[in-house]
Amino acid sequence: MKAIRRFTVQPVLPESLSALDELATNLRWSWHEPTQRLFERISPVGWAASGHDPIGLLGTLDAERINELAADEDFVRTADALRDDLRSYIGEPRWYQSLGAEAPRAIGYFSPEYGIAAALPQYSGGLGILAGDHLKSASDLGVPIIGAGLFYRAGYFAQSILRDGWQQESYPVLDPDGLPLNVLRHPDGTAAQVALGLPDDRALYARIWQVAVGRVTLLLLDTDIPENDDDLRSVTDRLYGGGGEHRLLQELLLGIGGVRAIRTFCSITGAAEPEVFHTNEGHAGFLGLERISDLIGDSGLSFDEALQVVRAGTVFTTHTPVPAGIDRFDSALIERYFSTGLLPGVQTSDVLRLGEEDYEGGAPGMFNMAVMGLRLAQRANGVSQLHGEVSRRMFGALWPGFDPDEVPIGSITNGVHAPTWTDSQVAALAKDRLEASDTTAANWQSAAVSDDDLWQLRGRLRKQLVSDVRRRMQDAWVQQNPGLTPPPWYANLLDPNILTIGFARRVPTYKRLTLMLHDEDRLRAILTNPDRPVQLVVAGKSHPADDEGKRLIQRLVQFSDQPDVRERIVFLPNYDIAMAATLYPGTDVWLNNPLRPFEACGTSGMKAALNGSLNLSILDGWWAEYFDGENGWAIPSADAAGDSAERDALEAGSMYDLIEHQVAPRFYDRDENGVPTRWIESIRHTLASLSPELSADRMVREYVEALYRPAAVSSRAVIADSWAGARELAAYKERVLAGWHGVSVGSVESGGVDAVPQVGDELRVRASVHLGELAATDVAVELVYGRPKASDQLSEQQRVRLEPSGAHASGVVEFSGTVLLERAGSFGYTVRVTPSHPALTSPAELGLVAVAH
């Protein structure tokens, strides 16, 4: 019989071992090696069997082992010292505490998934891992983030591979009692809950789990509670599961319920409420509507006035480079859910206009979560420089009349949490030879670390990966074939002395899992080269509904089963954080071959680089800005190819050429001591130049300095003097939007230059601007100049503000100014008018512009 419910019974630890509970329930252990080593001391076998899960390990201890530990004075002393260190880490001032009063007192961070540790499987891929790394670095830097998300009882899914290579999904139900979390409770001991009003006089309730991520608190909402009807208990059943309405319920709970959960947490604990809210992708966008509703009720603001407050303090990060990656709902479904008491004071029409695709190329009747996220946030960013450019083009229709470079979406390139993703052997080498506790700040060019030291390190990491691959493949076989012995050749999978290339990620088609198979004979020759052999370790999950992605996996698995290559290429099932911990460090080269520019950032290669691996990648995502010719290789993009088949052929051919003629020769070219000195040069350069740049600490600092702190300043400005700033800004926008139809540029006159302009001349420009009912102080009039292209489109644009120099009748104002002609060559200019207000962060913010014709 199967159990209908299961839970973990934890042992009662004596007072002398009380530190273990405190250490196990704070996820800092997931990136703090001394704490990990402490738990490993309890039982090396049990630590491995638990998947490096302290709570799981403690649940296996018997009374005899507990008594042995309690009697071990050195163990108790070490545990107490680590607990004291954790408390100091949580309470002491860190980088953020030095920033002064402008820094926000707290930031609310919302994400649909979080990849923090294998022991808390609440992630599917890069978005979740990025969110987990964001929280970890925020903790290390002292950034006062409160996270909000959902607790999925079955997480994403567990992957297994059938004999024919087809992906099979299963959904193991998680036992929250055995996870590093606890229920948020009121002082009287009752569990704290949030509730959302639903259509048909129903309500959705969720309890609030707390997760300690160092000094950051993460709140996860769980609907599997008795207060809900049976169908509503399953709202948080699976990550990215269910159809449109199920997904909508999850996103309503994440956004609206997340704000309510943070408010409840702050009320109970006395923690500072967030001044800034960060929406990590559009899934959590409804948080802005909940805040608007709250402001309307508490402060008596109108919807548009409350919107100014919310926008000022909201940051929106987009992670997708393709419209198909954005959640969209039928507007009728949105109307049904918001025509209830869900958000008091908020009219359904106001909700719909925030998400409607009412722009060129949009689809009438569709509600777009990313569009709502952008309209609710005054500050937005992509996750690499290239992705920022892609996002400005993709969403440019929201700001008609503005060139892509003026669309108000910036970029902050993702980073990865170095203590999590840097192997302990790399950290040990930095500490022993370079006296550096932080691998990203170590001097890897120092002679204190010899070439042989680095080569021996890389060999150990490769051997560690090979051992892990063999174990995982044997375990997967036994699980799929109970009672049968794994094939004997599994014991010879991979070779710890061979050049090892890794590839692991989600498997949408644009990531091109099987590009390596474009010419199977050529790949076979590369893998089995007698002088310079290569081996491939591949992993990845396809979304359960993506049959095309599953076919890609199947094709790769079937190729890897062929007798002549099966020891040189392996597909590892069930890619997760635990697997990644040995996969990234153990590969010599990390391969990434997406269809440019569809990789928003791609952080897997970053994790490999932190361990001295080199990258072989299409110039997409982060690699487009960090490739320098020494830290790896760039696969040329065949952008001009006639079709996708030709492009794949050209790019696959380039990849094969690079492996055969550059990568493998550099790896196998050894000196008299057997060390590939040229390869080691690239390792040193990668560790020295990329480690600081790829760190999530760098990323979080940029968020604080470029987005969080300015957002807090803007938020304080609009709420000052009993919301006077918000009321004034809303009135300004209403006046400008209503009167913009009367704004135009009339005549433009120039002078001050001879018939043949020369460098050093000063061009004087005078423009008559029709303002209708608006005042000159409501607008900015600018001379925009640069080099005209054949189409007269200006490149290398610069702008000079023109000032009022006179007024005419009927609302026509003269503006004038000058520009110095500083360089020879073609020169062109125009005059434009945009709204101007101290609270606007961009000329394009309102999407209004009038240009001279």
Short mmCIF file of C-alpha atoms in Angstrom, two decimals, residues 12-416:
data_model
loop_
_atom_site.label_atom_id
_atom_site.label_comp_id
_atom_site.label_asym_id
_atom_site.label_seq_id
_atom_site.Cartn_x
_atom_site.Cartn_y
_atom_site.Cartn_z
CA VAL A 12 15.22 15.43 19.93
CA LEU A 13 18.74 16.75 20.30
CA PRO A 14 20.25 17.42 23.73
CA GLU A 15 21.05 21.00 24.70
CA SER A 16 24.71 20.47 23.95
CA LEU A 17 23.82 19.85 20.28
CA SER A 18 21.26 22.63 19.96
CA ALA A 19 23.57 24.47 17.58
CA LEU A 20 22.88 21.81 14.94
CA ASP A 21 19.22 22.80 14.65
CA GLU A 22 20.12 26.45 14.17
CA LEU A 23 22.77 25.62 11.58
CA ALA A 24 20.57 23.16 9.68
CA THR A 25 17.60 25.50 9.34
CA ASN A 26 19.54 28.44 7.90
CA LEU A 27 20.44 27.81 4.29
CA ARG A 28 23.78 29.54 4.66
CA TRP A 29 25.12 26.02 5.10
CA SER A 30 24.52 25.54 1.36
CA TRP A 31 27.40 27.92 0.58
CA HIS A 32 29.39 27.79 3.84
CA GLU A 33 31.91 24.98 3.58
CA PRO A 34 32.88 24.82 7.29
CA THR A 35 29.25 24.13 8.18
CA GLN A 36 29.01 21.49 5.46
CA ARG A 37 32.13 19.78 6.82
CA LEU A 38 30.59 19.76 10.30
CA PHE A 39 27.54 17.85 9.05
CA GLU A 40 29.76 15.52 7.06
CA ARG A 41 31.59 14.67 10.31
CA ILE A 42 28.33 13.34 11.73
CA SER A 43 28.21 10.64 9.07
CA PRO A 44 30.08 10.83 5.77
CA VAL A 45 27.89 8.08 4.34
CA GLY A 46 24.68 9.64 5.64
CA TRP A 47 25.72 13.08 4.40
CA ALA A 48 26.20 11.72 0.89
CA ALA A 49 23.01 9.65 1.02
CA SER A 50 20.97 12.68 2.13
CA GLY A 51 22.12 14.64 -0.92
CA HIS A 52 23.99 17.00 1.40
CA ASP A 53 20.83 17.88 3.31
CA PRO A 54 21.43 18.59 7.03
CA ILE A 55 17.81 18.13 8.04
CA GLY A 56 17.60 14.86 6.15
CA LEU A 57 20.84 13.74 7.78
CA LEU A 58 19.69 14.61 11.30
CA GLY A 59 16.47 12.68 10.70
CA THR A 60 18.49 9.47 10.28
CA LEU A 61 20.41 9.67 13.55
CA ASP A 62 19.77 7.09 16.23
CA ALA A 63 20.12 7.67 19.95
CA GLU A 64 23.54 6.02 20.09
CA ARG A 65 25.06 8.34 17.50
CA ILE A 66 23.43 11.39 19.11
CA ASN A 67 24.96 10.46 22.46
CA GLU A 68 28.37 9.98 20.83
CA LEU A 69 28.22 13.41 19.29
CA ALA A 70 27.05 15.02 22.53
CA ALA A 71 30.03 13.46 24.32
CA ASP A 72 32.50 14.62 21.66
CA GLU A 73 33.81 17.88 23.15
CA ASP A 74 35.62 18.90 19.98
CA PHE A 75 32.51 18.38 17.86
CA VAL A 76 30.32 20.35 20.28
CA ARG A 77 32.89 23.13 20.46
CA THR A 78 33.07 23.33 16.64
CA ALA A 79 29.27 23.34 16.31
CA ASP A 80 28.91 26.12 18.88
CA ALA A 81 31.63 28.18 17.18
CA LEU A 82 29.89 27.83 13.81
CA ARG A 83 26.55 28.83 15.35
CA ASP A 84 28.20 31.90 16.88
CA ASP A 85 29.76 32.70 13.51
CA LEU A 86 26.32 32.43 11.86
CA ARG A 87 24.84 34.80 14.42
CA SER A 88 27.64 37.30 13.84
CA TYR A 89 27.18 36.97 10.09
CA ILE A 90 23.47 37.73 10.44
CA GLY A 91 23.85 40.66 12.82
CA GLU A 92 27.06 42.46 11.89
CA PRO A 93 27.17 45.45 9.52
CA ARG A 94 28.23 44.60 5.99
CA TRP A 95 28.73 46.49 2.72
CA TYR A 96 25.14 47.72 2.45
CA GLN A 97 25.17 49.21 5.94
CA SER A 98 27.87 51.67 4.80
CA LEU A 99 25.70 53.26 2.11
CA GLY A 100 23.92 55.85 4.19
CA ALA A 101 20.36 57.05 4.45
CA GLU A 102 19.57 57.02 0.71
CA ALA A 103 19.64 53.22 0.63
CA PRO A 104 16.15 51.70 0.98
CA ARG A 105 15.34 50.32 4.41
CA ALA A 106 14.14 47.08 2.78
CA ILE A 107 13.50 45.60 -0.67
CA GLY A 108 10.74 43.15 -1.57
CA TYR A 109 12.01 40.61 -4.14
CA PHE A 110 9.44 38.53 -6.03
CA SER A 111 10.17 35.48 -8.18
CA PRO A 112 8.09 32.43 -9.19
CA GLU A 113 11.02 30.10 -8.42
CA TYR A 114 14.12 29.98 -6.24
CA GLY A 115 17.08 27.67 -6.70
CA ILE A 116 18.95 27.90 -3.41
CA ALA A 117 19.91 24.34 -2.49
CA ALA A 118 19.16 20.83 -3.71
CA ALA A 119 17.43 20.27 -0.36
CA LEU A 120 14.73 22.82 -1.34
CA PRO A 121 13.75 21.95 -4.94
CA GLN A 122 11.69 24.99 -5.88
CA TYR A 123 13.22 25.81 -9.27
CA SER A 124 13.18 24.71 -12.89
CA GLY A 125 16.17 26.42 -14.41
CA GLY A 126 18.12 29.62 -14.85
CA LEU A 127 15.49 32.06 -13.55
CA GLY A 128 15.25 30.21 -10.24
CA ILE A 129 19.00 29.73 -9.86
CA LEU A 130 19.49 33.43 -10.57
CA ALA A 131 16.91 34.33 -7.91
CA GLY A 132 18.61 32.06 -5.38
CA ASP A 133 22.01 33.55 -6.14
CA HIS A 134 20.51 37.05 -5.84
CA LEU A 135 19.30 36.28 -2.31
CA LYS A 136 22.61 34.69 -1.30
CA SER A 137 24.71 37.62 -2.45
CA ALA A 138 22.21 40.04 -0.91
CA SER A 139 22.76 38.19 2.36
CA ASP A 140 26.55 38.33 2.04
CA LEU A 141 26.42 42.06 1.26
CA GLY A 142 23.87 42.88 3.96
CA VAL A 143 21.16 43.98 1.51
CA PRO A 144 17.84 43.90 3.43
CA ILE A 145 15.80 41.84 0.99
CA ILE A 146 12.58 40.03 1.88
CA GLY A 147 11.82 37.43 -0.77
CA ALA A 148 8.38 36.25 -1.84
CA GLY A 149 7.50 33.14 -3.80
CA LEU A 150 5.33 30.03 -3.84
CA PHE A 151 5.88 26.66 -2.18
CA TYR A 152 5.29 23.93 -4.75
CA ARG A 153 4.45 20.56 -3.23
CA ALA A 154 5.90 18.72 -6.21
CA GLY A 155 8.48 21.31 -7.28
CA TYR A 156 9.20 21.13 -11.01
CA PHE A 157 9.58 17.45 -11.97
CA ALA A 158 12.00 14.58 -11.65
CA GLN A 159 13.34 13.38 -14.99
CA SER A 160 14.16 9.85 -16.03
CA ILE A 161 15.06 8.54 -19.48
CA LEU A 162 13.28 5.49 -20.90
CA ARG A 163 15.10 2.80 -22.86
CA ASP A 164 14.14 4.47 -26.14
CA GLY A 165 15.55 7.80 -24.96
CA TRP A 166 12.21 9.48 -24.26
CA GLN A 167 11.98 11.79 -21.25
CA GLN A 168 9.62 10.65 -18.51
CA GLU A 169 8.40 12.99 -15.78
CA SER A 170 7.41 12.22 -12.22
CA TYR A 171 6.35 14.54 -9.44
CA PRO A 172 7.56 13.38 -6.02
CA VAL A 173 5.54 15.13 -3.32
CA LEU A 174 7.73 17.12 -0.95
CA ASP A 175 7.45 16.80 2.80
CA PRO A 176 7.66 20.35 4.19
CA ASP A 177 8.36 18.98 7.67
CA GLY A 178 11.64 17.62 6.34
CA LEU A 179 12.67 20.86 4.62
CA PRO A 180 14.57 23.88 6.00
CA LEU A 181 11.48 26.02 6.55
CA ASN A 182 8.95 26.84 9.24
CA VAL A 183 5.47 28.31 9.37
CA LEU A 184 5.11 32.02 10.10
CA ARG A 185 2.99 32.33 13.23
CA HIS A 186 1.25 35.10 15.12
CA PRO A 187 2.29 35.74 18.72
CA ASP A 188 -0.56 33.51 19.91
CA GLY A 189 0.86 30.59 17.94
CA THR A 190 -1.72 30.51 15.16
CA ALA A 191 -0.41 30.14 11.63
CA ALA A 192 -0.36 33.34 9.61
CA GLN A 193 -2.31 33.24 6.36
CA VAL A 194 -3.18 35.41 3.39
CA ALA A 195 -6.52 35.27 1.58
CA LEU A 196 -7.58 36.30 -1.93
CA GLY A 197 -11.18 36.86 -2.97
CA LEU A 198 -12.15 34.84 -6.05
CA PRO A 199 -15.16 34.78 -8.38
CA ASP A 200 -18.35 33.01 -7.26
CA ASP A 201 -17.86 34.19 -3.66
CA ARG A 202 -14.93 31.87 -3.13
CA ALA A 203 -11.60 32.57 -1.45
CA LEU A 204 -8.08 31.25 -1.82
CA TYR A 205 -6.09 30.86 1.39
CA ALA A 206 -2.37 30.29 1.76
CA ARG A 207 -0.13 29.69 4.71
CA ILE A 208 3.29 31.34 4.83
CA TRP A 209 6.48 29.33 5.10
CA GLN A 210 9.66 31.12 6.20
CA VAL A 211 13.06 30.19 4.79
CA ALA A 212 16.25 31.63 6.30
CA VAL A 213 18.76 32.32 3.52
CA GLY A 214 21.61 33.69 5.60
CA ARG A 215 20.34 37.05 6.79
CA VAL A 216 17.60 37.18 4.12
CA THR A 217 14.09 35.89 4.77
CA LEU A 218 12.21 34.17 1.95
CA LEU A 219 8.43 33.75 2.31
CA LEU A 220 6.76 30.93 0.36
CA LEU A 221 2.98 30.69 0.01
CA ASP A 222 1.30 27.26 0.20
CA THR A 223 -2.35 26.60 -0.69
CA ASP A 224 -2.39 22.91 0.33
CA ILE A 225 -4.26 23.61 3.56
CA PRO A 226 -7.68 22.52 4.91
CA GLU A 227 -9.18 26.01 4.60
CA ASN A 228 -9.24 25.65 0.80
CA ASP A 229 -11.66 23.71 -1.37
CA ASP A 230 -10.05 20.63 -2.88
CA ASP A 231 -9.46 22.23 -6.28
CA LEU A 232 -7.84 25.30 -4.72
CA ARG A 233 -5.50 23.24 -2.56
CA SER A 234 -3.71 22.32 -5.78
CA VAL A 235 -2.97 25.90 -6.89
CA THR A 236 0.63 25.54 -5.68
CA ASP A 237 0.99 21.92 -6.72
CA ARG A 238 3.65 22.26 -9.41
CA LEU A 239 5.98 24.86 -10.78
CA TYR A 240 4.76 26.00 -14.22
CA GLY A 241 2.05 23.36 -14.19
CA GLY A 242 -1.57 23.47 -15.31
CA GLY A 243 -3.39 25.54 -17.91
CA GLY A 244 -4.08 29.24 -18.27
CA GLU A 245 -6.45 29.70 -15.35
CA HIS A 246 -4.25 27.61 -13.04
CA ARG A 247 -1.24 29.73 -13.99
CA LEU A 248 -3.25 32.91 -13.43
CA LEU A 249 -4.17 31.76 -9.93
CA GLN A 250 -0.51 31.09 -9.18
CA GLU A 251 0.47 34.54 -10.39
CA LEU A 252 -2.32 36.29 -8.50
CA LEU A 253 -1.15 34.51 -5.37
CA LEU A 254 2.51 35.31 -6.02
CA GLY A 255 1.94 39.02 -6.65
CA ILE A 256 -1.03 39.96 -4.48
CA GLY A 257 -0.52 37.27 -1.85
CA GLY A 258 3.22 37.95 -1.78
CA VAL A 259 2.72 41.61 -0.84
CA ARG A 260 0.22 40.60 1.84
CA ALA A 261 2.62 37.97 3.17
CA ILE A 262 5.45 40.49 3.45
CA ARG A 263 3.14 42.95 5.19
CA THR A 264 2.09 40.23 7.64
CA PHE A 265 5.70 39.18 8.25
CA CYS A 266 6.76 42.75 8.97
CA SER A 267 3.83 43.29 11.30
CA ILE A 268 4.60 40.14 13.29
CA THR A 269 8.39 40.48 13.44
CA GLY A 270 8.82 44.24 13.46
CA ALA A 271 10.98 44.08 10.33
CA ALA A 272 11.11 47.20 8.17
CA GLU A 273 8.58 47.19 5.33
CA PRO A 274 10.03 47.43 1.82
CA GLU A 275 10.41 50.80 0.16
CA VAL A 276 11.36 49.17 -3.14
CA PHE A 277 9.75 46.17 -4.84
CA HIS A 278 11.67 44.13 -7.42
CA THR A 279 9.62 42.04 -9.86
CA ASN A 280 11.83 39.24 -11.21
CA GLU A 281 10.05 38.63 -14.54
CA GLY A 282 6.37 39.31 -15.21
CA HIS A 283 4.95 36.40 -13.21
CA ALA A 284 4.75 38.56 -10.06
CA GLY A 285 3.43 41.70 -11.76
CA PHE A 286 0.16 41.79 -9.86
CA LEU A 287 2.09 42.92 -6.79
CA GLY A 288 1.84 46.48 -8.10
CA LEU A 289 -1.96 46.30 -8.19
CA GLU A 290 -2.10 45.09 -4.60
CA ARG A 291 0.06 48.02 -3.53
CA ILE A 292 -2.20 50.43 -5.45
CA SER A 293 -5.27 49.00 -3.73
CA ASP A 294 -3.58 49.35 -0.35
CA LEU A 295 -2.65 52.98 -1.05
CA ILE A 296 -6.16 53.83 -2.19
CA GLY A 297 -7.60 52.40 1.01
CA ASP A 298 -5.04 53.78 3.47
CA SER A 299 -4.21 57.17 1.95
CA GLY A 300 -7.27 58.16 -0.03
CA LEU A 301 -5.29 58.41 -3.26
CA SER A 302 -6.93 57.97 -6.63
CA PHE A 303 -5.81 55.06 -8.82
CA ASP A 304 -3.54 57.27 -10.94
CA GLU A 305 -2.04 58.94 -7.87
CA ALA A 306 -1.34 55.58 -6.25
CA LEU A 307 0.12 54.37 -9.54
CA GLN A 308 2.80 57.08 -9.33
CA VAL A 309 3.83 55.85 -5.88
CA VAL A 310 4.02 52.26 -7.02
CA ARG A 311 5.94 53.07 -10.20
CA ALA A 312 8.49 55.17 -8.34
CA GLY A 313 9.44 52.29 -6.04
CA THR A 314 9.21 49.36 -8.47
CA VAL A 315 11.99 47.65 -10.44
CA PHE A 316 11.08 45.21 -13.23
CA THR A 317 13.58 42.71 -14.64
CA THR A 318 12.76 40.95 -17.89
CA HIS A 319 14.52 37.66 -18.62
CA THR A 320 13.01 36.63 -21.93
CA PRO A 321 14.30 37.65 -25.38
CA VAL A 322 11.26 36.26 -27.22
CA PRO A 323 7.57 37.24 -27.01
CA ALA A 324 6.61 33.55 -26.77
CA GLY A 325 8.30 33.41 -23.36
CA ILE A 326 5.87 35.92 -21.82
CA ASP A 327 2.75 34.93 -19.92
CA ARG A 328 -0.39 36.24 -21.60
CA PHE A 329 -4.02 35.75 -20.62
CA ASP A 330 -7.34 36.35 -22.31
CA SER A 331 -8.62 39.73 -21.14
CA ALA A 332 -12.01 38.17 -20.37
CA LEU A 333 -10.35 35.90 -17.82
CA ILE A 334 -8.62 38.86 -16.18
CA GLU A 335 -11.92 40.74 -16.11
CA ARG A 336 -13.64 37.81 -14.41
CA TYR A 337 -11.11 37.64 -11.60
CA PHE A 338 -10.89 41.38 -10.97
CA SER A 339 -14.65 41.99 -11.11
CA THR A 340 -14.79 40.72 -7.52
CA GLY A 341 -13.65 42.09 -4.20
CA LEU A 342 -10.10 40.94 -4.91
CA LEU A 343 -8.62 44.46 -4.90
CA PRO A 344 -10.82 47.08 -3.20
CA GLY A 345 -10.72 50.45 -4.92
CA VAL A 346 -9.26 49.08 -8.15
CA GLN A 347 -11.54 49.07 -11.18
CA THR A 348 -11.29 46.27 -13.72
CA SER A 349 -10.83 48.80 -16.51
CA ASP A 350 -7.75 50.16 -14.76
CA VAL A 351 -6.29 46.66 -14.50
CA LEU A 352 -6.94 45.89 -18.15
CA ARG A 353 -5.34 49.06 -19.49
CA LEU A 354 -2.10 48.21 -17.69
CA GLY A 355 -1.70 44.89 -19.45
CA GLU A 356 -3.51 45.38 -22.74
CA GLU A 357 -1.56 45.06 -25.98
CA ASP A 358 -2.84 48.37 -27.35
CA TYR A 359 0.25 49.09 -29.41
CA GLU A 360 1.37 48.38 -32.95
CA GLY A 361 1.86 44.64 -33.31
CA GLY A 362 -0.12 43.81 -30.17
CA ALA A 363 -3.07 41.44 -30.04
CA PRO A 364 -6.36 43.04 -28.95
CA GLY A 365 -8.04 41.11 -26.18
CA MET A 366 -4.80 39.79 -24.69
CA PHE A 367 -3.41 40.74 -21.27
CA ASN A 368 0.39 40.74 -21.26
CA MET A 369 2.17 40.25 -17.92
CA ALA A 370 5.47 41.76 -19.10
CA VAL A 371 3.68 44.81 -20.46
CA MET A 372 1.94 45.26 -17.12
CA GLY A 373 5.28 44.85 -15.36
CA LEU A 374 6.83 47.60 -17.47
CA ARG A 375 3.88 49.94 -16.98
CA LEU A 376 3.97 49.43 -13.22
CA ALA A 377 7.72 50.01 -12.89
CA GLN A 378 9.63 53.23 -13.41
CA ARG A 379 12.89 51.29 -13.74
CA ALA A 380 13.38 48.21 -15.89
CA ASN A 381 16.32 46.14 -17.06
CA GLY A 382 17.41 43.18 -19.12
CA VAL A 383 19.99 40.70 -17.87
CA SER A 384 22.94 41.30 -20.21
CA GLN A 385 24.00 44.15 -22.44
CA LEU A 386 22.83 42.32 -25.56
CA HIS A 387 19.57 41.33 -23.90
CA GLY A 388 19.00 44.96 -22.96
CA GLU A 389 19.29 45.85 -26.66
CA VAL A 390 16.96 43.00 -27.61
CA SER A 391 14.43 44.06 -24.96
CA ARG A 392 14.44 47.66 -26.14
CA ARG A 393 13.56 46.47 -29.62
CA MET A 394 11.06 43.85 -28.45
CA PHE A 395 9.10 46.26 -26.24
CA GLY A 396 9.79 49.41 -28.27
CA ALA A 397 6.19 49.66 -29.46
CA LEU A 398 5.25 50.76 -25.94
CA TRP A 399 7.22 53.96 -26.60
CA PRO A 400 6.30 54.90 -30.19
CA GLY A 401 8.38 57.59 -31.80
CA PHE A 402 11.52 56.86 -29.79
CA ASP A 403 14.61 55.17 -31.14
CA PRO A 404 15.45 51.80 -29.54
CA ASP A 405 18.37 53.20 -27.57
CA GLU A 406 15.98 55.56 -25.76
CA VAL A 407 13.47 52.93 -24.72
CA PRO A 408 13.70 53.03 -20.91
CA ILE A 409 14.99 49.49 -20.36
CA GLY A 410 18.58 49.26 -19.15
CA SER A 411 20.68 46.22 -18.43
CA ILE A 412 22.44 44.60 -15.52
CA THR A 413 24.30 41.47 -16.52
CA ASN A 414 23.53 38.48 -14.36
CA GLY A 415 26.12 37.02 -12.03
CA VAL A 416 26.49 33.80 -10.06
#
